[in-house]
PDB file of C-alpha atoms in Angstrom:
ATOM      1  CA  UNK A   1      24.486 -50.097  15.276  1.00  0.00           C
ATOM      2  CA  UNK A   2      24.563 -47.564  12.081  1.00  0.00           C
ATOM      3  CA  UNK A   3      20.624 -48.545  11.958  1.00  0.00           C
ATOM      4  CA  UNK A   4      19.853 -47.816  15.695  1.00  0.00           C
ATOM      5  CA  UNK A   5      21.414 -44.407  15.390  1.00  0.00           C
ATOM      6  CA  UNK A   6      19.429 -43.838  12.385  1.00  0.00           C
ATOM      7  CA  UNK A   7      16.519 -44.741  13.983  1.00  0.00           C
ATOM      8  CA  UNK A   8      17.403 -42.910  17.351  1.00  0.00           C
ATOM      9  CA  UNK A   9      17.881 -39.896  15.389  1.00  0.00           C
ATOM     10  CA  UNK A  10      14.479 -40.450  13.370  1.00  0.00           C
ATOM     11  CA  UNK A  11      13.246 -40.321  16.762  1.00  0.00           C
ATOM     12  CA  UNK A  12      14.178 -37.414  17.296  1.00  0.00           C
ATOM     13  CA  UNK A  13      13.329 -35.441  14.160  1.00  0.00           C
ATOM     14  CA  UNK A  14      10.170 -36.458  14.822  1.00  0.00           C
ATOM     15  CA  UNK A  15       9.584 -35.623  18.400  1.00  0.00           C
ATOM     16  CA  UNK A  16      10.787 -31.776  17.212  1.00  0.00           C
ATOM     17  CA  UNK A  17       7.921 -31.404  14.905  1.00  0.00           C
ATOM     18  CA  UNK A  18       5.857 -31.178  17.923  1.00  0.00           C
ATOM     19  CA  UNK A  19       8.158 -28.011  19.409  1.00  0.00           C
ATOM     20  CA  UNK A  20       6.817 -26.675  15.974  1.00  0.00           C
ATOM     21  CA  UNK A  21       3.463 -27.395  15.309  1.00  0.00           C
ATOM     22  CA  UNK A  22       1.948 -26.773  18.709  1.00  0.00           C
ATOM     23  CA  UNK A  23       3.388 -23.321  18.962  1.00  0.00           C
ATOM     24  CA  UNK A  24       2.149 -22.631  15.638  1.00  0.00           C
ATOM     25  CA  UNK A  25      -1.111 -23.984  16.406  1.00  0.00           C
ATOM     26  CA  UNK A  26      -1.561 -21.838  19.715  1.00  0.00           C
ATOM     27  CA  UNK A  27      -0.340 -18.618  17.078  1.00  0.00           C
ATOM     28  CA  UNK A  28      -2.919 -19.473  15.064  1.00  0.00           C
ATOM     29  CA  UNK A  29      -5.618 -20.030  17.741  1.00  0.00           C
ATOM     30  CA  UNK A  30      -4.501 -16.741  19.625  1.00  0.00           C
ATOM     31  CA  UNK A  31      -5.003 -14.643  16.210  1.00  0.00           C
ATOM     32  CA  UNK A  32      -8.279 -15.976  16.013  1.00  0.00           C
ATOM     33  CA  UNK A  33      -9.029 -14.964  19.223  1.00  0.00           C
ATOM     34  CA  UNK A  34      -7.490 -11.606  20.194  1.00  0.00           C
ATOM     35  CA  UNK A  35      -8.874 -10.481  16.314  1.00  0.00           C
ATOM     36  CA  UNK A  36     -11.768  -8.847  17.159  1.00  0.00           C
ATOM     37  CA  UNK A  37      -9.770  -7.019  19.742  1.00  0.00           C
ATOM     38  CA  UNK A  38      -7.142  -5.710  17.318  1.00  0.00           C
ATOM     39  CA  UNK A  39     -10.304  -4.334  15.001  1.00  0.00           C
ATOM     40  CA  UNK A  40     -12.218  -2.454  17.470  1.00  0.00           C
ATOM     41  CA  UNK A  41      -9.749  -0.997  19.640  1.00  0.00           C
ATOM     42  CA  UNK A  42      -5.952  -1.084  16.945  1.00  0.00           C
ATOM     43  CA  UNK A  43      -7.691  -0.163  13.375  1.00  0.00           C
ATOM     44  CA  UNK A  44     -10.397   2.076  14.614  1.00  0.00           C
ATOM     45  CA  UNK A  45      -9.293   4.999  14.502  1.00  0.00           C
ATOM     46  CA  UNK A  46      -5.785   3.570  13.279  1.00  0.00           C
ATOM     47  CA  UNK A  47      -3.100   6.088  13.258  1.00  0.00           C
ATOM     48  CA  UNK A  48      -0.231   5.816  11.230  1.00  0.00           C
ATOM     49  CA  UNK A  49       3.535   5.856  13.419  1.00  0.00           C
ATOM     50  CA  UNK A  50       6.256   4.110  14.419  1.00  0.00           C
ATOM     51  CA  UNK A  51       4.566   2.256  17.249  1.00  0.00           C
ATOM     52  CA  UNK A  52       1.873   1.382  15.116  1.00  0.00           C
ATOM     53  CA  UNK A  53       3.983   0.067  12.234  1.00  0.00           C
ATOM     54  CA  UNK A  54       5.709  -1.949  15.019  1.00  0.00           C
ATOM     55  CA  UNK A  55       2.863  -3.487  16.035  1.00  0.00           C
ATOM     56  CA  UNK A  56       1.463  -4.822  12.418  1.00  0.00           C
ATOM     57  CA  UNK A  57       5.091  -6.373  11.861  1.00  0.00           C
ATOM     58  CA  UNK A  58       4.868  -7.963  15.150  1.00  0.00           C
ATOM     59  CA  UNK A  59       1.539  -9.498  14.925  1.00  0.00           C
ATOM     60  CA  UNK A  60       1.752 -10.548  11.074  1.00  0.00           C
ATOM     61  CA  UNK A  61       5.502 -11.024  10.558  1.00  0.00           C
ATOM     62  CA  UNK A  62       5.240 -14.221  13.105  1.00  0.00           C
ATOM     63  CA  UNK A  63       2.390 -15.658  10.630  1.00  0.00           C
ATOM     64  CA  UNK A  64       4.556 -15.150   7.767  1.00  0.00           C
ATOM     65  CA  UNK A  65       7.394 -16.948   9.313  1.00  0.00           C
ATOM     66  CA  UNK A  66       5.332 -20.370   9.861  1.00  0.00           C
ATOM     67  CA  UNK A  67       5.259 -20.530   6.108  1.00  0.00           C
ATOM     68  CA  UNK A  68       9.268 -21.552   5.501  1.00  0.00           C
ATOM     69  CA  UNK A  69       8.963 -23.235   9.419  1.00  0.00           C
ATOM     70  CA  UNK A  70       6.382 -25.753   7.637  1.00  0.00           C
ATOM     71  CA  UNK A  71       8.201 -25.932   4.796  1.00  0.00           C
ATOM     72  CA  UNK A  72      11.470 -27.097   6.190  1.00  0.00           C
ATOM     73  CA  UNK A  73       9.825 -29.679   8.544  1.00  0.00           C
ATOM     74  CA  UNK A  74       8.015 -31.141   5.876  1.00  0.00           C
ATOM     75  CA  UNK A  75       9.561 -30.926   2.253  1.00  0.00           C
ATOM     76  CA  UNK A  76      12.336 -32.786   0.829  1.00  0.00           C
ATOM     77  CA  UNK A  77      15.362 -29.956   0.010  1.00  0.00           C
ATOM     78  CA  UNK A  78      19.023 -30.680  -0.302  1.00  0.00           C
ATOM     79  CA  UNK A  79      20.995 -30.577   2.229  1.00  0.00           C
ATOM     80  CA  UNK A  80      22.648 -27.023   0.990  1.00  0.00           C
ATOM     81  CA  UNK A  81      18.717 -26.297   0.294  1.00  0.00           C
ATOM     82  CA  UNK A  82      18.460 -26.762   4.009  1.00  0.00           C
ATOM     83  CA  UNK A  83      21.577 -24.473   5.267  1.00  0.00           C
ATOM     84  CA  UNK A  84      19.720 -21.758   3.322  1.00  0.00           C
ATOM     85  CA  UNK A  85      16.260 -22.000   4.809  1.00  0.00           C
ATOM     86  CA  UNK A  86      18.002 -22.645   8.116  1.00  0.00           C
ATOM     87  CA  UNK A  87      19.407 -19.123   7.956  1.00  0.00           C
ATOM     88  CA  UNK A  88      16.611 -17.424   6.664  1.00  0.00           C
ATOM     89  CA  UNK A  89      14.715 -19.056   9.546  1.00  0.00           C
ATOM     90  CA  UNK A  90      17.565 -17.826  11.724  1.00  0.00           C
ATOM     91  CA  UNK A  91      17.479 -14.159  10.122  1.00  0.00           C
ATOM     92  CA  UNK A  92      13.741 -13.938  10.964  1.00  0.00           C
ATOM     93  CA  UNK A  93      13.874 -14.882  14.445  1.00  0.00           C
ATOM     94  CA  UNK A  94      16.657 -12.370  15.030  1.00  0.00           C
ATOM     95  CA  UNK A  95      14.273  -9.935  13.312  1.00  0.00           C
ATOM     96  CA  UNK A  96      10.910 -10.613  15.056  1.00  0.00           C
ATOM     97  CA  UNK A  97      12.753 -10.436  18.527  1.00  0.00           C
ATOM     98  CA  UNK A  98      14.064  -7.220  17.087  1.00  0.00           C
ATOM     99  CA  UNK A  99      10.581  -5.625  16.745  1.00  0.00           C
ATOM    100  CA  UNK A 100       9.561  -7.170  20.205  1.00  0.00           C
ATOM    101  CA  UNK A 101      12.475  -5.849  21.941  1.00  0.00           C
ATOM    102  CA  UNK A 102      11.844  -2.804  19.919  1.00  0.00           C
ATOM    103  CA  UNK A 103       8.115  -1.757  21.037  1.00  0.00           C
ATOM    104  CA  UNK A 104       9.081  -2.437  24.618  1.00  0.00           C
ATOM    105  CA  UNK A 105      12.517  -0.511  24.429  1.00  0.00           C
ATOM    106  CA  UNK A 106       9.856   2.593  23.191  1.00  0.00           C
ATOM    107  CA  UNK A 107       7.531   1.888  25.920  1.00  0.00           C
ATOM    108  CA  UNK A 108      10.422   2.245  28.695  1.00  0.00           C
ATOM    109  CA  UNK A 109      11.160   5.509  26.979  1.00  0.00           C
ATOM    110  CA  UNK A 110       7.783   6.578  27.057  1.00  0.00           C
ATOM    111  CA  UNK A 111       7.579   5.372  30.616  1.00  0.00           C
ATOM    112  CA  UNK A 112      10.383   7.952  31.474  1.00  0.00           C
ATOM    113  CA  UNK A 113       9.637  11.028  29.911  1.00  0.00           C
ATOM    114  CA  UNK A 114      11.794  10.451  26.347  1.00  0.00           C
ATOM    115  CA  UNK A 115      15.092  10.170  29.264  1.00  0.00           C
ATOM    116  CA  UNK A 116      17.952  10.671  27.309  1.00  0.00           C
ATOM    117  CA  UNK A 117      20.225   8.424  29.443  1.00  0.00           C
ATOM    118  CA  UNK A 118      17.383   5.765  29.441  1.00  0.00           C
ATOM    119  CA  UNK A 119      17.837   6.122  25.893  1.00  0.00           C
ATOM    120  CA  UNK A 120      21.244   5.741  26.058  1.00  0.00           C
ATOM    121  CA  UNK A 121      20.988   3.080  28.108  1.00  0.00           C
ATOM    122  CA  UNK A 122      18.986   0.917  25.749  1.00  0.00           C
ATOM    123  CA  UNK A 123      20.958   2.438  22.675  1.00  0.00           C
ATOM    124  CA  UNK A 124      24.073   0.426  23.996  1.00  0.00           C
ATOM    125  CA  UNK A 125      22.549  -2.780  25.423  1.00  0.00           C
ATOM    126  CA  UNK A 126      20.833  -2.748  22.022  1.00  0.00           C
ATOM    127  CA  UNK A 127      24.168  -2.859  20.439  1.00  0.00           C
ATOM    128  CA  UNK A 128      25.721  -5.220  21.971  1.00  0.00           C
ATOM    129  CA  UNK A 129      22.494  -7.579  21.911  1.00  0.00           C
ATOM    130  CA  UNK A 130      21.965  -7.176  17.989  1.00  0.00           C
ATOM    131  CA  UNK A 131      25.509  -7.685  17.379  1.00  0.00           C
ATOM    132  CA  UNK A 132      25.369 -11.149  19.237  1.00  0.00           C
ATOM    133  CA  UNK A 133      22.535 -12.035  17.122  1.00  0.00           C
ATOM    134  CA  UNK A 134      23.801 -10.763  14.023  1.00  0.00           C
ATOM    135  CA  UNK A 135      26.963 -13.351  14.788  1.00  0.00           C
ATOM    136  CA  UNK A 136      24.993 -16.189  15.919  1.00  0.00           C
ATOM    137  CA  UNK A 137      23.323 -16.172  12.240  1.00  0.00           C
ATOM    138  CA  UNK A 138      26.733 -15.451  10.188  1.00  0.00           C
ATOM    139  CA  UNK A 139      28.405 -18.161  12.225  1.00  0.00           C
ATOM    140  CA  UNK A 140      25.183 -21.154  11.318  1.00  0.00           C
ATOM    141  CA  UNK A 141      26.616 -24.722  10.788  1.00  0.00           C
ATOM    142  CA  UNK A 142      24.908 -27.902  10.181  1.00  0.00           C
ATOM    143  CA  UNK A 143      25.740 -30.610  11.627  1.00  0.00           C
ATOM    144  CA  UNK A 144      25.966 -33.761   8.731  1.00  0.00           C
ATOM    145  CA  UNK A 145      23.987 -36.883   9.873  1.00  0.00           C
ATOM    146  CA  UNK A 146      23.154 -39.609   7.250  1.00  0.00           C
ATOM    147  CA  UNK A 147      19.986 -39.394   5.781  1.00  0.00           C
ATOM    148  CA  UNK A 148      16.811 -41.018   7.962  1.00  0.00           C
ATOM    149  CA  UNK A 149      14.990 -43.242   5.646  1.00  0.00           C
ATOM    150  CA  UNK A 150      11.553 -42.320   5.085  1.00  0.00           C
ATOM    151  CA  UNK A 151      12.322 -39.113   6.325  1.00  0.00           C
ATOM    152  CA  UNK A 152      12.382 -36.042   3.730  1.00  0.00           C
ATOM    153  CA  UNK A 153      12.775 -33.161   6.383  1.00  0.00           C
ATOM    154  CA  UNK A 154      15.433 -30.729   7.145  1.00  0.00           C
ATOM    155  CA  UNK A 155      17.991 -32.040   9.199  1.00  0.00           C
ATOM    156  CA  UNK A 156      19.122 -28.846  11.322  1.00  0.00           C
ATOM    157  CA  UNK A 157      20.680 -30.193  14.222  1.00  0.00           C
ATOM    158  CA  UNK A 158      23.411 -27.891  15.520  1.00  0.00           C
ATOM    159  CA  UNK A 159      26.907 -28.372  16.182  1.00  0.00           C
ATOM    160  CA  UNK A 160      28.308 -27.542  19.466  1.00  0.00           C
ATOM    161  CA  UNK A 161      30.639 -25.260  19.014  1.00  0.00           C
ATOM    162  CA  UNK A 162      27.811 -23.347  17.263  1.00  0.00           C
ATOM    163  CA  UNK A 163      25.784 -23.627  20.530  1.00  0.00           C
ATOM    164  CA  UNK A 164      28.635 -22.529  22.505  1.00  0.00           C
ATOM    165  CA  UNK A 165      29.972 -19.689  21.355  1.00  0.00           C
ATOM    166  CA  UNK A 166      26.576 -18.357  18.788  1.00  0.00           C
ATOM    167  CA  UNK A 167      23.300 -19.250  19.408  1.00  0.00           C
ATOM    168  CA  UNK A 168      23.745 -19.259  23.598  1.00  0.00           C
ATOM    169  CA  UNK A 169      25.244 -16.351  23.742  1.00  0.00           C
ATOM    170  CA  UNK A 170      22.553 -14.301  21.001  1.00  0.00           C
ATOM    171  CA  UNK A 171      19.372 -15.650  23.233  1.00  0.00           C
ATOM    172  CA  UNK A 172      21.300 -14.686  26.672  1.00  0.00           C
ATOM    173  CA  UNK A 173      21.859 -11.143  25.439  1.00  0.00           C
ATOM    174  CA  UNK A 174      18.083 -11.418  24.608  1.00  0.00           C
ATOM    175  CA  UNK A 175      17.482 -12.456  27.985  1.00  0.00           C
ATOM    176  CA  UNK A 176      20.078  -9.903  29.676  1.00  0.00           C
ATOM    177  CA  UNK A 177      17.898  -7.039  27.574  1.00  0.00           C
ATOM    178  CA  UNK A 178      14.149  -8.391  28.851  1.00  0.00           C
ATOM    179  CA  UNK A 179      15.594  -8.063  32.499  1.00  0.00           C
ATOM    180  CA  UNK A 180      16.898  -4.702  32.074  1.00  0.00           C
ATOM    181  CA  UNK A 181      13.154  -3.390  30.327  1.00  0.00           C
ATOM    182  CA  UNK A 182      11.696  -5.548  33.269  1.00  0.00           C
ATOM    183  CA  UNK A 183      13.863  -4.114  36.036  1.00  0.00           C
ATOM    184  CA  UNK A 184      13.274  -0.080  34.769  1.00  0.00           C
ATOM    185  CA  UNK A 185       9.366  -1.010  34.343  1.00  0.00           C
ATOM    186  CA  UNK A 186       8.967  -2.182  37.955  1.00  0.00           C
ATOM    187  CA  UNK A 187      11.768   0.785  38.934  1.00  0.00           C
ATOM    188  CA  UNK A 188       9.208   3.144  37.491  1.00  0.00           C
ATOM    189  CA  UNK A 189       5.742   1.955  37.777  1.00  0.00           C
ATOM    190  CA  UNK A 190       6.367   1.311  41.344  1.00  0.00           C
ATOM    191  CA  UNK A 191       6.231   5.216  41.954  1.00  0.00           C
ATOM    192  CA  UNK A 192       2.596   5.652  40.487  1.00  0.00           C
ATOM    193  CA  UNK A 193      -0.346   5.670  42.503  1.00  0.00           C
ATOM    194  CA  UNK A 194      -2.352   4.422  40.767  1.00  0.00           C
ATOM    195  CA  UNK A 195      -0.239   1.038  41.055  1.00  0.00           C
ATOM    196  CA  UNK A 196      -1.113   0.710  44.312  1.00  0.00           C
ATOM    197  CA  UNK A 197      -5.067   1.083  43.474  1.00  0.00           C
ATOM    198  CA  UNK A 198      -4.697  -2.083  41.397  1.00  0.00           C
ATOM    199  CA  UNK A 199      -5.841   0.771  37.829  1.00  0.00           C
ATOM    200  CA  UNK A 200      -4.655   1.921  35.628  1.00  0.00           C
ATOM    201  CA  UNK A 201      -2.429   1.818  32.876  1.00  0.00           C
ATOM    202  CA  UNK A 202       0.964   1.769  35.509  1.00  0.00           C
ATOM    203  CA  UNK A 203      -1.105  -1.168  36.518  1.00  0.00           C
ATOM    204  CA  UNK A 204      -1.795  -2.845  33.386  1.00  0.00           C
ATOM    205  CA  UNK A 205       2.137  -2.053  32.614  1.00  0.00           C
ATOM    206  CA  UNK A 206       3.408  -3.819  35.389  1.00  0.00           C
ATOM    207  CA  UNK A 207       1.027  -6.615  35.542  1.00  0.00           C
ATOM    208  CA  UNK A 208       1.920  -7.622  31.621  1.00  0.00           C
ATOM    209  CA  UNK A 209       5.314  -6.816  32.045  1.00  0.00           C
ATOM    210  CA  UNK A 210       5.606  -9.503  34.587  1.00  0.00           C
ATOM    211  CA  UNK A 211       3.843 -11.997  33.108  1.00  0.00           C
ATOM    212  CA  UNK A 212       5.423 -11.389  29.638  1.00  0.00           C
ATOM    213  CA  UNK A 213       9.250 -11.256  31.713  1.00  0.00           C
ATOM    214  CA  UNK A 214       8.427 -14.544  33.707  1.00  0.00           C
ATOM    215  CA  UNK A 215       7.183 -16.822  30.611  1.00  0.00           C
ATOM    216  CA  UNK A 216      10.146 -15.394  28.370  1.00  0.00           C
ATOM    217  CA  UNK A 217      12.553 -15.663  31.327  1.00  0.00           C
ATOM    218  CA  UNK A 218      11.481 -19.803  31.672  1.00  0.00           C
ATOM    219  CA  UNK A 219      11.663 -20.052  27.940  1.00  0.00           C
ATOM    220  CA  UNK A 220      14.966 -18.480  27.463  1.00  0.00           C
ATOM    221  CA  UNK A 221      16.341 -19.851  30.470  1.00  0.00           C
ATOM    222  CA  UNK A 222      15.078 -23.390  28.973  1.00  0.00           C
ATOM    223  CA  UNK A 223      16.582 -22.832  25.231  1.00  0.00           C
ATOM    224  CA  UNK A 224      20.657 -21.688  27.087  1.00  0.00           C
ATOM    225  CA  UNK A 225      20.341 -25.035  29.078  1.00  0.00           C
ATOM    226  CA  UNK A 226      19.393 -27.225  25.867  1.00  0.00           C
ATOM    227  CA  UNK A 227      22.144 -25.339  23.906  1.00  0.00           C
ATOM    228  CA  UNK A 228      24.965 -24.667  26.521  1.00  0.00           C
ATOM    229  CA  UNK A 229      24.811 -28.174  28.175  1.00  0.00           C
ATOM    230  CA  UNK A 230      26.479 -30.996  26.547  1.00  0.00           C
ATOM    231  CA  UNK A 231      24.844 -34.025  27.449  1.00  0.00           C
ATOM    232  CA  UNK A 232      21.889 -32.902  25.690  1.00  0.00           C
ATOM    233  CA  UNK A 233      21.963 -34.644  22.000  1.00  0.00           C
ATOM    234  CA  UNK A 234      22.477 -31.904  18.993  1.00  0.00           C
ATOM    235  CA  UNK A 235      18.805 -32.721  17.642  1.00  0.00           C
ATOM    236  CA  UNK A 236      17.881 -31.086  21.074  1.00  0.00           C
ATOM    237  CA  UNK A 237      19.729 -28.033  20.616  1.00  0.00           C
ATOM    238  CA  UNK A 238      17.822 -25.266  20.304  1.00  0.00           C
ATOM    239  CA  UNK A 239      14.740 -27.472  20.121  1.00  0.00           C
ATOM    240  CA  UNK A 240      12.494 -24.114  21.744  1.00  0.00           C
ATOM    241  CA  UNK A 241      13.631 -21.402  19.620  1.00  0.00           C
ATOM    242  CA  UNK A 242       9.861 -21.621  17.535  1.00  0.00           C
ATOM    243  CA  UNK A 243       8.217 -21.471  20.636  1.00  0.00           C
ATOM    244  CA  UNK A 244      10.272 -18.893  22.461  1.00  0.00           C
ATOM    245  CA  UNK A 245       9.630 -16.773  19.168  1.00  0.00           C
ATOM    246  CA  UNK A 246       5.954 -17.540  19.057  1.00  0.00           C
ATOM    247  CA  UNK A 247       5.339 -16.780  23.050  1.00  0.00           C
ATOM    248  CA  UNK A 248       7.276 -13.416  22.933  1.00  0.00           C
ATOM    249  CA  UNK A 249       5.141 -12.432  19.469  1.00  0.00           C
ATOM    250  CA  UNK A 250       2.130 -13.478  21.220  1.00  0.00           C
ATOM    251  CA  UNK A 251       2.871 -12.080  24.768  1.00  0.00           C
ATOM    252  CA  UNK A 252       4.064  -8.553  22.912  1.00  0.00           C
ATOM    253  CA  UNK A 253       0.597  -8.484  20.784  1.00  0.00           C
ATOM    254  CA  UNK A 254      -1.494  -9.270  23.975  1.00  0.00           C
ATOM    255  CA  UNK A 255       0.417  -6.478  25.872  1.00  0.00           C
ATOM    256  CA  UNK A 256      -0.214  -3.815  23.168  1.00  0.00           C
ATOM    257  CA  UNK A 257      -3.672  -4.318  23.028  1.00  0.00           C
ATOM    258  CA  UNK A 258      -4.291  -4.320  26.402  1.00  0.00           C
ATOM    259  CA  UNK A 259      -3.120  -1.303  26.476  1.00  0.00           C
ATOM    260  CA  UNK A 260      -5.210  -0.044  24.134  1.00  0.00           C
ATOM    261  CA  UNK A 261      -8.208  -1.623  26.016  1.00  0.00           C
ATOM    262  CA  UNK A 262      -7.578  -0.193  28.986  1.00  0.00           C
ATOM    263  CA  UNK A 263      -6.625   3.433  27.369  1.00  0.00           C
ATOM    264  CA  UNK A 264     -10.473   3.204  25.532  1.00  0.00           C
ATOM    265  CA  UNK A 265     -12.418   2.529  28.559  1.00  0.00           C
ATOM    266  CA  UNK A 266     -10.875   5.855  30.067  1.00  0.00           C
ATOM    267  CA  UNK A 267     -11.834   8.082  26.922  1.00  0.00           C
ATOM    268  CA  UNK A 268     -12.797   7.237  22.994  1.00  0.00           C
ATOM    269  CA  UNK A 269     -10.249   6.430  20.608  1.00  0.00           C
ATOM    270  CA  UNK A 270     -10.752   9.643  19.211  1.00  0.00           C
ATOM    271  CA  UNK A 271      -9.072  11.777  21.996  1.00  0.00           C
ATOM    272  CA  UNK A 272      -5.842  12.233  21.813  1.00  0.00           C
ATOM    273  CA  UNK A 273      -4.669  11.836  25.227  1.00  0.00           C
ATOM    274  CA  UNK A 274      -5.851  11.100  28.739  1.00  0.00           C
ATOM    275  CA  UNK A 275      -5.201  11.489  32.318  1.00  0.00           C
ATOM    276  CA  UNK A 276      -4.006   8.143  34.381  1.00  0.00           C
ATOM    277  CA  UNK A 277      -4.475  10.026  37.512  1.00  0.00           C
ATOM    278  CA  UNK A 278      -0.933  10.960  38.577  1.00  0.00           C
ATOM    279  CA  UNK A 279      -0.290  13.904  36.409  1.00  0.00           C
ATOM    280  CA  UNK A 280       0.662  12.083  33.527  1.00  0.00           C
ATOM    281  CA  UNK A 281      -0.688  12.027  30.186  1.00  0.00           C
ATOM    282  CA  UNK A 282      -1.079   9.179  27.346  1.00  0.00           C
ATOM    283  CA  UNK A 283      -1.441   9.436  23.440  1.00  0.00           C
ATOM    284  CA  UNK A 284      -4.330   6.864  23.366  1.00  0.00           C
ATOM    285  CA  UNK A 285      -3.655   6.253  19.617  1.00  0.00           C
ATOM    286  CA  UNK A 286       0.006   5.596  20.115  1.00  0.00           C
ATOM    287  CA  UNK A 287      -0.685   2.543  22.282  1.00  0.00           C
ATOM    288  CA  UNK A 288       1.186   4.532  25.119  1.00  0.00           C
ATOM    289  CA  UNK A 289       4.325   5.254  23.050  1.00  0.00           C
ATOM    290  CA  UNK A 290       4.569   9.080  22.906  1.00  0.00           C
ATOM    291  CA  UNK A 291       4.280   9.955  26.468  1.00  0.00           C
ATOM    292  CA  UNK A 292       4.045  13.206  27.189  1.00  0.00           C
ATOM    293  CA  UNK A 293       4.641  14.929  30.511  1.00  0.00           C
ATOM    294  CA  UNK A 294       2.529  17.778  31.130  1.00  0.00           C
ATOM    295  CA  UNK A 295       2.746  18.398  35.268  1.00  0.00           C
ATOM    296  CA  UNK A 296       5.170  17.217  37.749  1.00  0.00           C
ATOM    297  CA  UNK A 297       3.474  14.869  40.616  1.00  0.00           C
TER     298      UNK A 297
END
């Protein structure tokens, strides 16, 4: 019996190693092919802020990270070895969500004139969002299995009260915060003409917005069930967190530079702003960030 558990469990240590290689493959592959993108219309004419700076961590933090992701799936560590890289693992994903959630948080306030209570607004859900993730990290356990012959890998699996009380609650608040940015986008580019015209950078907003809100909505919505429901086995648990991390880094990149593409086909990257045809204006070089009101529609 002690064998077939060891071998059931082999099973599945190996059957996660896809959950981490293929979204580290499609990372990989989507670099490659969004990179010609990011030179022409991102380092043209490259500007140095906030939004910017955003941006670069976003799109070559989640490279970085695959380095320690590899390492842990395929070298032989201790099992304290293990509880370290698990947390730094954990640290980074908290991290890379926080500069995801952190270019679209400055895109809602750019969407509504630098609103004070929309900043508010975000200020506090912020809060309470970052400090669920920064518990879910301090409170990591491993759960100890016996040792998988053949088998030099980190064993990670997660204990349930850790799922219950930690990791469920850190990517719901994640989720709670991507409908809120989802629900204000919609609230406000439903008002814009231009919207309606199917052009546009409302257009473009609201278009990746969804897209971006429906495949993290499945893939959060997928990683609470595998950690909040007990039946599923603790080498399971939280089995999607790579690729939840990898879609949203991928989706966010995708989104900026559309942005930019669409903001370059209305005037060079030189100019500083432009007209979306509703009496609003656009820093082109700030990927839409510092929006600037200059008449009332």
């Amino acid at each position: 019996m002690a064998n077939l558990n060891i071998t059931y469990h082999a099973l599945f240590l190996s059957s996660d190693l896809s959950f981490i290689l293929v979204p580290i493959a499609i990372l990989y592959y989507d670099q490659c092919l969004t990179f010609h993108v990011e030179i022409e219309h991102f380092w043209k004419g490259f500007t140095f802020t906030l939004a910017s700076v955003l941006f670069i961590i976003n799109r070559y933090l989640s490279l970085l990270m695959t380095l320690p992701v590899l390492v842990e799936s395929f070298a032989y560590f201790s099992e304290l070895r293990c509880c370290q890289l698990q947390f730094f693992r954990g640290s980074s994903i908290l991290l890379a969500q926080g500069v995801v959630l952190g270019i679209l948080s400055m895109r809602i306030y750019a969407l509504y004139n630098r609103s004070r209570r929309i900043l508010a607004l975000l200020l506090i859900t912020w809060a309470v969002v970052g400090a669920a993730g920064i518990w879910s990290i301090s409170s990591n356990k491993v759960l100890p299995l016996p040792l998988v012959n053949d088998w030099h890998a980190c064993d990670l699996s997660l204990t349930n009260d850790q799922i219950r009380a930690c990791l469920a609650v850190a990517w719901g608040g994640v989720l709670v915060l991507d409908t809120l940015m989802f629900a204000l986008t919609v609230a406000r580019t439903l008002r814009s003409d231009a919207l309606w015209r199917r052009r546009g950078l409302f257009y473009v907003i609201l278009r990746d917005g969804a897209i971006y809100y429906a495949t993290l909505t499945l893939a959060n919505a997928i990683n609470v069930t595998t950690l909040t429901v007990s039946t599923v086995p603790p080498q399971a648990k939280g089995i999607f967190a790579t690729i939840t991390n990898t879609v949203s880094s991928i989706l966010i990149s995708r989104l900026v530079l559309n942005l930019r593409v669409q903001g370059n086909q209305i005037l060079p990257l030189q100019t500083s702003t432009y007209d979306i045809g509703d009496g609003h204006s656009w820093g082109a070089a700030e990927m839409a960030i510092d929006f600037q009101r200059e008449e009332y529609p």
